[in-house]
mmCIF file of C-alpha atoms and ligand atoms in Angstrom:
data_model
loop_
_atom_site.group_PDB
_atom_site.id
_atom_site.type_symbol
_atom_site.label_atom_id
_atom_site.label_comp_id
_atom_site.label_asym_id
_atom_site.label_seq_id
_atom_site.Cartn_x
_atom_site.Cartn_y
_atom_site.Cartn_z
ATOM 1 C CA MET A 1 82.975 93.049 84.606
ATOM 2 C CA ALA A 2 84.459 89.855 86.000
ATOM 3 C CA ASN A 3 83.732 88.956 89.563
ATOM 4 C CA CYS A 4 86.787 87.471 91.205
ATOM 5 C CA GLY A 5 85.366 87.183 94.699
ATOM 6 C CA GLU A 6 86.411 89.257 97.638
ATOM 7 C CA PRO A 7 89.315 88.558 99.938
ATOM 8 C CA GLU A 8 88.876 88.891 103.657
ATOM 9 C CA THR A 9 90.903 91.772 105.004
ATOM 10 C CA ARG A 10 94.232 90.748 106.471
ATOM 11 C CA ARG A 11 96.512 93.399 107.719
ATOM 12 C CA ASP A 12 100.098 92.972 108.626
ATOM 13 C CA LEU A 13 101.170 96.490 107.848
ATOM 14 C CA ARG A 14 104.638 97.863 108.386
ATOM 15 C CA VAL A 15 104.793 101.583 107.878
ATOM 16 C CA PHE A 16 108.114 103.421 107.813
ATOM 17 C CA GLU A 17 109.124 107.022 108.024
ATOM 18 C CA ASP A 18 110.920 106.804 104.708
ATOM 19 C CA LYS A 19 112.291 104.504 102.036
ATOM 20 C CA TYR A 20 115.582 104.048 103.901
ATOM 21 C CA GLU A 21 113.970 102.660 107.034
ATOM 22 C CA LEU A 22 111.750 100.455 104.900
ATOM 23 C CA THR A 23 114.755 99.143 102.977
ATOM 24 C CA THR A 24 116.540 98.226 106.207
ATOM 25 C CA ASP A 25 113.548 96.330 107.607
ATOM 26 C CA LEU A 26 112.826 94.612 104.284
ATOM 27 C CA ALA A 27 116.405 93.337 104.103
ATOM 28 C CA GLU A 28 116.137 91.979 107.652
ATOM 29 C CA TYR A 29 112.749 90.358 106.873
ATOM 30 C CA ILE A 30 114.148 88.629 103.778
ATOM 31 C CA SER A 31 117.301 87.463 105.543
ATOM 32 C CA GLN A 32 115.245 85.994 108.417
ATOM 33 C CA LEU A 33 112.960 84.155 105.999
ATOM 34 C CA SER A 34 116.006 82.879 104.162
ATOM 35 C CA GLU A 35 117.484 81.579 107.408
ATOM 36 C CA SER A 36 114.285 79.850 108.556
ATOM 37 C CA SER A 37 113.632 78.293 105.121
ATOM 38 C CA VAL A 38 117.196 76.984 104.923
ATOM 39 C CA ASN A 39 116.825 75.539 108.434
ATOM 40 C CA ASP A 40 113.449 73.960 107.661
ATOM 41 C CA ARG A 41 113.842 72.848 104.032
ATOM 42 C CA GLY A 42 117.503 73.214 103.159
ATOM 43 C CA CYS A 43 116.921 75.988 100.642
ATOM 44 C CA PHE A 44 115.179 79.316 100.021
ATOM 45 C CA THR A 45 113.018 79.926 96.949
ATOM 46 C CA VAL A 46 112.186 83.551 96.205
ATOM 47 C CA ALA A 47 110.258 85.069 93.305
ATOM 48 C CA LEU A 48 110.829 88.739 92.499
ATOM 49 C CA SER A 49 108.896 91.410 90.695
ATOM 50 C CA GLY A 50 108.732 95.158 90.539
ATOM 51 C CA ARG A 51 111.196 97.845 89.613
ATOM 52 C CA SER A 52 111.709 100.136 92.610
ATOM 53 C CA LEU A 53 111.301 97.038 94.779
ATOM 54 C CA ILE A 54 114.168 95.290 93.033
ATOM 55 C CA ARG A 55 116.397 98.326 93.597
ATOM 56 C CA LEU A 56 115.818 97.995 97.352
ATOM 57 C CA LEU A 57 117.402 94.534 97.281
ATOM 58 C CA GLU A 58 120.805 96.132 96.879
ATOM 59 C CA LYS A 59 120.793 96.451 100.662
ATOM 60 C CA LEU A 60 121.167 92.654 100.868
ATOM 61 C CA SER A 61 124.480 92.873 99.051
ATOM 62 C CA GLU A 62 125.896 95.019 101.851
ATOM 63 C CA ALA A 63 127.150 94.180 105.351
ATOM 64 C CA PRO A 64 126.124 92.202 107.279
ATOM 65 C CA TYR A 65 123.936 90.279 104.799
ATOM 66 C CA LYS A 66 126.573 89.807 102.131
ATOM 67 C CA LYS A 67 128.393 87.500 104.543
ATOM 68 C CA THR A 68 125.662 86.226 106.860
ATOM 69 C CA VAL A 69 123.096 85.033 104.286
ATOM 70 C CA ASP A 70 123.635 81.519 102.938
ATOM 71 C CA TRP A 71 123.467 82.564 99.290
ATOM 72 C CA THR A 72 124.302 79.110 97.964
ATOM 73 C CA LYS A 73 120.901 77.918 99.208
ATOM 74 C CA TRP A 74 118.965 80.592 97.305
ATOM 75 C CA TYR A 75 116.858 79.801 94.208
ATOM 76 C CA VAL A 76 115.735 82.953 92.406
ATOM 77 C CA PHE A 77 112.689 83.325 90.117
ATOM 78 C CA TRP A 78 110.684 86.179 88.644
ATOM 79 C CA ALA A 79 106.976 86.550 89.403
ATOM 80 C CA ASP A 80 106.815 88.609 86.250
ATOM 81 C CA GLU A 81 109.052 89.661 83.407
ATOM 82 C CA ARG A 82 108.818 91.898 80.376
ATOM 83 C CA ALA A 83 109.290 90.336 76.926
ATOM 84 C CA VAL A 84 112.523 92.114 76.105
ATOM 85 C CA ALA A 85 116.100 90.928 75.701
ATOM 86 C CA LYS A 86 117.923 90.149 78.939
ATOM 87 C CA ASN A 87 120.329 93.006 78.306
ATOM 88 C CA HIS A 88 117.529 95.510 77.619
ATOM 89 C CA VAL A 89 117.072 98.369 80.061
ATOM 90 C CA ASP A 90 113.426 97.288 80.639
ATOM 91 C CA SER A 91 114.342 93.733 81.620
ATOM 92 C CA ASN A 92 113.559 92.850 85.230
ATOM 93 C CA TYR A 93 116.312 90.236 85.059
ATOM 94 C CA LYS A 94 118.871 92.857 83.985
ATOM 95 C CA LEU A 95 117.822 95.220 86.761
ATOM 96 C CA THR A 96 118.050 92.444 89.348
ATOM 97 C CA LYS A 97 121.431 91.357 88.029
ATOM 98 C CA ASP A 98 122.843 94.882 88.015
ATOM 99 C CA VAL A 99 121.701 95.928 91.479
ATOM 100 C CA PHE A 100 121.779 92.659 93.380
ATOM 101 C CA LEU A 101 122.624 89.325 91.769
ATOM 102 C CA SER A 102 126.034 90.411 90.502
ATOM 103 C CA LYS A 103 127.012 91.397 94.062
ATOM 104 C CA VAL A 104 126.171 88.230 96.012
ATOM 105 C CA SER A 105 127.249 84.628 95.605
ATOM 106 C CA ILE A 106 124.031 82.993 94.411
ATOM 107 C CA LEU A 107 124.891 80.019 92.193
ATOM 108 C CA SER A 108 124.271 80.782 88.529
ATOM 109 C CA ASN A 109 122.336 77.521 88.060
ATOM 110 C CA HIS A 110 119.984 78.625 90.842
ATOM 111 C CA ILE A 111 118.919 81.728 88.907
ATOM 112 C CA PHE A 112 115.822 80.990 86.823
ATOM 113 C CA SER A 113 115.357 83.841 84.401
ATOM 114 C CA ILE A 114 112.623 83.739 81.770
ATOM 115 C CA ASN A 115 113.588 82.820 78.198
ATOM 116 C CA ASP A 116 113.959 86.001 76.139
ATOM 117 C CA ASN A 117 114.423 84.037 72.917
ATOM 118 C CA ALA A 118 110.933 82.651 72.613
ATOM 119 C CA THR A 119 107.453 84.015 72.078
ATOM 120 C CA VAL A 120 105.766 85.090 75.321
ATOM 121 C CA GLU A 121 103.453 82.114 75.000
ATOM 122 C CA ASP A 122 106.337 79.645 74.740
ATOM 123 C CA ALA A 123 108.367 81.427 77.410
ATOM 124 C CA ALA A 124 105.438 81.195 79.855
ATOM 125 C CA ARG A 125 104.930 77.494 79.064
ATOM 126 C CA GLU A 126 108.664 76.782 79.457
ATOM 127 C CA TYR A 127 108.843 78.656 82.735
ATOM 128 C CA GLU A 128 105.903 76.726 84.137
ATOM 129 C CA PHE A 129 107.577 73.474 83.037
ATOM 130 C CA THR A 130 110.790 74.472 84.830
ATOM 131 C CA ILE A 131 108.866 75.249 87.997
ATOM 132 C CA ARG A 132 106.983 71.923 87.747
ATOM 133 C CA GLN A 133 110.306 70.047 87.578
ATOM 134 C CA LEU A 134 111.565 71.854 90.672
ATOM 135 C CA VAL A 135 108.319 71.127 92.521
ATOM 136 C CA LYS A 136 108.666 67.424 91.649
ATOM 137 C CA VAL A 137 112.034 67.247 93.367
ATOM 138 C CA ARG A 138 110.748 69.566 96.133
ATOM 139 C CA THR A 139 113.332 72.259 95.629
ATOM 140 C CA ILE A 140 110.177 74.349 95.498
ATOM 141 C CA GLY A 141 107.641 73.215 98.089
ATOM 142 C CA VAL A 142 104.089 72.236 97.214
ATOM 143 C CA SER A 143 100.884 73.731 98.569
ATOM 144 C CA GLU A 144 98.867 71.639 101.043
ATOM 145 C CA SER A 145 95.564 72.739 99.512
ATOM 146 C CA ASN A 146 96.264 72.364 95.771
ATOM 147 C CA ASP A 147 99.168 71.219 93.606
ATOM 148 C CA CYS A 148 100.583 74.734 93.267
ATOM 149 C CA PRO A 149 104.195 75.572 93.969
ATOM 150 C CA LYS A 150 104.790 76.991 97.401
ATOM 151 C CA PHE A 151 107.529 79.564 97.116
ATOM 152 C CA ASP A 152 109.135 80.537 100.391
ATOM 153 C CA LEU A 153 108.717 84.199 99.473
ATOM 154 C CA ILE A 154 107.122 86.185 96.660
ATOM 155 C CA LEU A 155 108.002 89.896 96.556
ATOM 156 C CA LEU A 156 105.510 92.166 94.806
ATOM 157 C CA GLY A 157 105.670 95.829 93.893
ATOM 158 C CA LEU A 158 102.421 97.765 93.587
ATOM 159 C CA GLY A 159 101.327 99.911 90.661
ATOM 160 C CA PRO A 160 99.211 103.049 91.241
ATOM 161 C CA ASP A 161 96.349 101.188 89.493
ATOM 162 C CA GLY A 162 96.642 98.382 92.060
ATOM 163 C CA HIS A 163 98.421 95.915 89.755
ATOM 164 C CA VAL A 164 100.871 93.392 91.136
ATOM 165 C CA ALA A 165 103.329 91.340 89.085
ATOM 166 C CA SER A 166 101.774 91.722 85.582
ATOM 167 C CA LEU A 167 98.226 91.131 86.801
ATOM 168 C CA PHE A 168 96.361 94.262 85.750
ATOM 169 C CA PRO A 169 92.871 95.498 86.705
ATOM 170 C CA HIS A 170 89.996 93.657 84.994
ATOM 171 C CA HIS A 171 92.371 91.525 82.938
ATOM 172 C CA PRO A 172 91.243 87.952 82.133
ATOM 173 C CA THR A 173 94.483 86.652 83.683
ATOM 174 C CA LEU A 174 92.863 87.348 87.074
ATOM 175 C CA GLU A 175 90.437 84.491 86.388
ATOM 176 C CA LEU A 176 93.048 81.823 85.730
ATOM 177 C CA ARG A 177 92.838 78.904 88.136
ATOM 178 C CA GLU A 178 94.819 76.089 86.462
ATOM 179 C CA GLU A 179 97.785 77.852 84.862
ATOM 180 C CA TRP A 180 100.782 78.658 87.006
ATOM 181 C CA VAL A 181 102.511 81.001 84.587
ATOM 182 C CA THR A 182 100.785 82.971 81.879
ATOM 183 C CA TYR A 183 101.425 85.801 79.432
ATOM 184 C CA ILE A 184 99.805 89.004 78.280
ATOM 185 C CA THR A 185 100.221 90.957 75.063
ATOM 186 C CA ASP A 186 98.207 94.010 76.065
ATOM 187 C CA SER A 187 99.838 95.420 79.179
ATOM 188 C CA PRO A 188 98.457 98.914 79.876
ATOM 189 C CA GLU A 189 102.025 99.865 80.789
ATOM 190 C CA PRO A 190 104.865 99.366 78.315
ATOM 191 C CA PRO A 191 106.212 96.993 77.230
ATOM 192 C CA PRO A 192 102.946 95.303 76.177
ATOM 193 C CA GLU A 193 104.161 91.694 76.254
ATOM 194 C CA ARG A 194 104.865 90.168 79.651
ATOM 195 C CA ILE A 195 105.020 86.841 81.464
ATOM 196 C CA THR A 196 103.479 86.583 84.911
ATOM 197 C CA PHE A 197 102.632 84.178 87.711
ATOM 198 C CA ALA A 198 98.892 83.564 87.989
ATOM 199 C CA LEU A 199 97.068 84.391 91.238
ATOM 200 C CA PRO A 200 96.843 80.804 92.591
ATOM 201 C CA VAL A 201 100.652 80.567 92.561
ATOM 202 C CA ILE A 202 101.063 83.850 94.403
ATOM 203 C CA ASN A 203 98.409 82.861 96.930
ATOM 204 C CA SER A 204 100.080 79.502 97.551
ATOM 205 C CA ALA A 205 103.360 81.035 98.733
ATOM 206 C CA SER A 206 104.462 80.695 102.349
ATOM 207 C CA ASN A 207 105.122 84.430 102.460
ATOM 208 C CA VAL A 208 104.092 87.306 100.228
ATOM 209 C CA ALA A 209 105.337 90.859 100.721
ATOM 210 C CA ILE A 210 103.794 93.807 98.894
ATOM 211 C CA VAL A 211 106.058 96.833 98.882
ATOM 212 C CA ALA A 212 104.717 100.297 98.053
ATOM 213 C CA ILE A 213 106.620 103.553 98.143
ATOM 214 C CA GLY A 214 105.518 107.083 97.342
ATOM 215 C CA GLU A 215 102.371 109.167 97.273
ATOM 216 C CA GLU A 216 101.402 107.931 93.813
ATOM 217 C CA ASN A 217 100.582 104.568 95.408
ATOM 218 C CA ALA A 218 98.612 105.976 98.371
ATOM 219 C CA MET A 219 95.169 105.516 96.834
ATOM 220 C CA ALA A 220 95.896 101.964 95.632
ATOM 221 C CA VAL A 221 97.195 101.107 99.116
ATOM 222 C CA GLN A 222 94.132 102.572 100.778
ATOM 223 C CA LEU A 223 91.704 100.769 98.465
ATOM 224 C CA SER A 224 93.622 97.491 98.719
ATOM 225 C CA ILE A 225 93.550 97.490 102.496
ATOM 226 C CA LEU A 226 90.099 99.023 102.908
ATOM 227 C CA THR A 227 87.622 96.877 104.806
ATOM 228 C CA ASP A 228 85.318 95.075 102.412
ATOM 229 C CA ASP A 229 81.979 96.785 102.191
ATOM 230 C CA GLY A 230 80.626 93.928 100.101
ATOM 231 C CA LYS A 231 80.313 96.083 97.021
ATOM 232 C CA PHE A 232 83.897 96.620 96.001
ATOM 233 C CA ASP A 233 84.891 94.965 92.735
ATOM 234 C CA ALA A 234 88.119 93.236 93.653
ATOM 235 C CA CYS A 235 89.113 92.751 90.007
ATOM 236 C CA SER A 236 89.475 96.513 89.719
ATOM 237 C CA LEU A 237 92.380 96.217 92.168
ATOM 238 C CA PRO A 238 94.449 93.048 91.762
ATOM 239 C CA ALA A 239 96.340 93.705 95.016
ATOM 240 C CA ARG A 240 93.074 93.000 96.857
ATOM 241 C CA LEU A 241 93.154 89.484 95.421
ATOM 242 C CA ILE A 242 96.435 88.672 97.128
ATOM 243 C CA ARG A 243 95.357 86.446 99.980
ATOM 244 C CA PRO A 244 97.808 83.648 100.729
ATOM 245 C CA ASP A 245 95.849 80.425 101.424
ATOM 246 C CA ASN A 246 98.102 79.242 104.213
ATOM 247 C CA GLY A 247 100.839 81.827 104.105
ATOM 248 C CA LYS A 248 101.505 85.260 105.503
ATOM 249 C CA LEU A 249 101.028 88.572 103.748
ATOM 250 C CA VAL A 250 103.020 91.601 104.864
ATOM 251 C CA TRP A 251 102.682 95.110 103.474
ATOM 252 C CA PHE A 252 105.789 97.313 103.569
ATOM 253 C CA LEU A 253 104.799 100.971 103.157
ATOM 254 C CA ASP A 254 106.625 104.234 103.435
ATOM 255 C CA ALA A 255 104.766 107.132 105.077
ATOM 256 C CA LEU A 256 103.712 108.590 101.717
ATOM 257 C CA ALA A 257 102.273 105.313 100.445
ATOM 258 C CA ALA A 258 100.428 104.940 103.768
ATOM 259 C CA SER A 259 99.223 108.536 103.793
ATOM 260 C CA ALA A 260 95.631 107.771 102.742
ATOM 261 C CA LEU A 261 95.120 105.173 105.471
ATOM 262 C CA ASN A 262 93.269 106.301 108.550
ATOM 263 C CA ASP A 263 92.057 104.736 111.794
ATOM 264 C CA ASN A 264 88.865 103.424 110.221
ATOM 265 C CA ASN A 265 90.426 101.453 107.438
ATOM 266 C CA GLY A 266 93.925 100.658 108.521
ATOM 267 C CA GLU A 267 95.809 100.304 111.741
ATOM 268 C CA PRO A 268 99.477 100.390 110.867
ATOM 269 C CA ASP A 269 101.777 98.644 113.322
ATOM 270 C CA LYS A 270 103.626 101.051 115.547
ATOM 271 C CA LEU A 271 107.290 100.593 114.849
HETATM 272 O O1 6PG B 301 107.769 94.464 85.444
HETATM 273 C C1 6PG B 301 107.029 95.232 85.990
HETATM 274 O O2 6PG B 301 106.547 96.239 85.480
HETATM 275 C C2 6PG B 301 106.756 95.028 87.414
HETATM 276 O O3 6PG B 301 106.914 93.775 87.934
HETATM 277 C C3 6PG B 301 105.459 95.696 87.826
HETATM 278 O O4 6PG B 301 104.336 94.976 87.624
HETATM 279 C C4 6PG B 301 105.613 96.253 89.188
HETATM 280 O O5 6PG B 301 105.269 95.348 90.161
HETATM 281 C C5 6PG B 301 104.892 97.529 89.386
HETATM 282 O O6 6PG B 301 105.071 98.302 88.277
HETATM 283 C C6 6PG B 301 105.327 98.297 90.566
HETATM 284 O O7 6PG B 301 106.645 98.061 90.819
HETATM 285 P P1 6PG B 301 107.566 98.916 91.772
HETATM 286 O O8 6PG B 301 106.658 99.595 92.725
HETATM 287 O O9 6PG B 301 108.480 97.961 92.415
HETATM 288 O O10 6PG B 301 108.286 99.858 90.866
#
């Protein structure tokens, strides 16, 4: 069993009555980060993942955000993608396009989807190369502590097994330190072939949000946020390894996903 080290517990928890309240606050959070990044750096780089999480982004295509967000300054990436055609129902790109990208005015040359015409190995290498070029010209920032890209925001869904992006429990990808983008061919959830950001890239972001909805995620949420007792194997729960070096981590939870938290191991913000 690999030992990935144990993150210190950091809790910025936002717990909402239901998915609708969560969606409203998430949209506001993203729009505020977009505004501050555009003010500070002239652009906003965001990497997406998840399925239900991506569906929540539809809120940003509605009033007031459709008009108030400076979409032309957005650069969109995927923290993970499935190795399927871009028009396949399982494609994260397709889902994002259908529910969000097709409804806002992000420039098409600012949308960095992953090549669906290459092997996963080549697609991962190509994607990392693209990101390296954008870091060179500082469209994507660079981490102060290593040479990793510093995305303004990385949005992560959470699987009931504690996976984030396509980083699954006990998978060797959790050990990667040099690669920025990697691939797997043995995903425990279909489809088996996927491309994913490695942990150092996620942990170099300025902001990371983990979004979990529903009772099926309650145990993974509880174990991810649980105070370290020194014995917990973090690699059994990749979400525990999300610890931005210099950035902020926020958990967005609906009441069902937060239902296994209690006063001893979590103190959700009162909203
Ligand atoms: O392509 C994927 O399968 C996703 O990126 C995946 O890894 C996701 O993060 C979790 O399955 C939970 O996602 P949701 O909670 O957003 O559905």
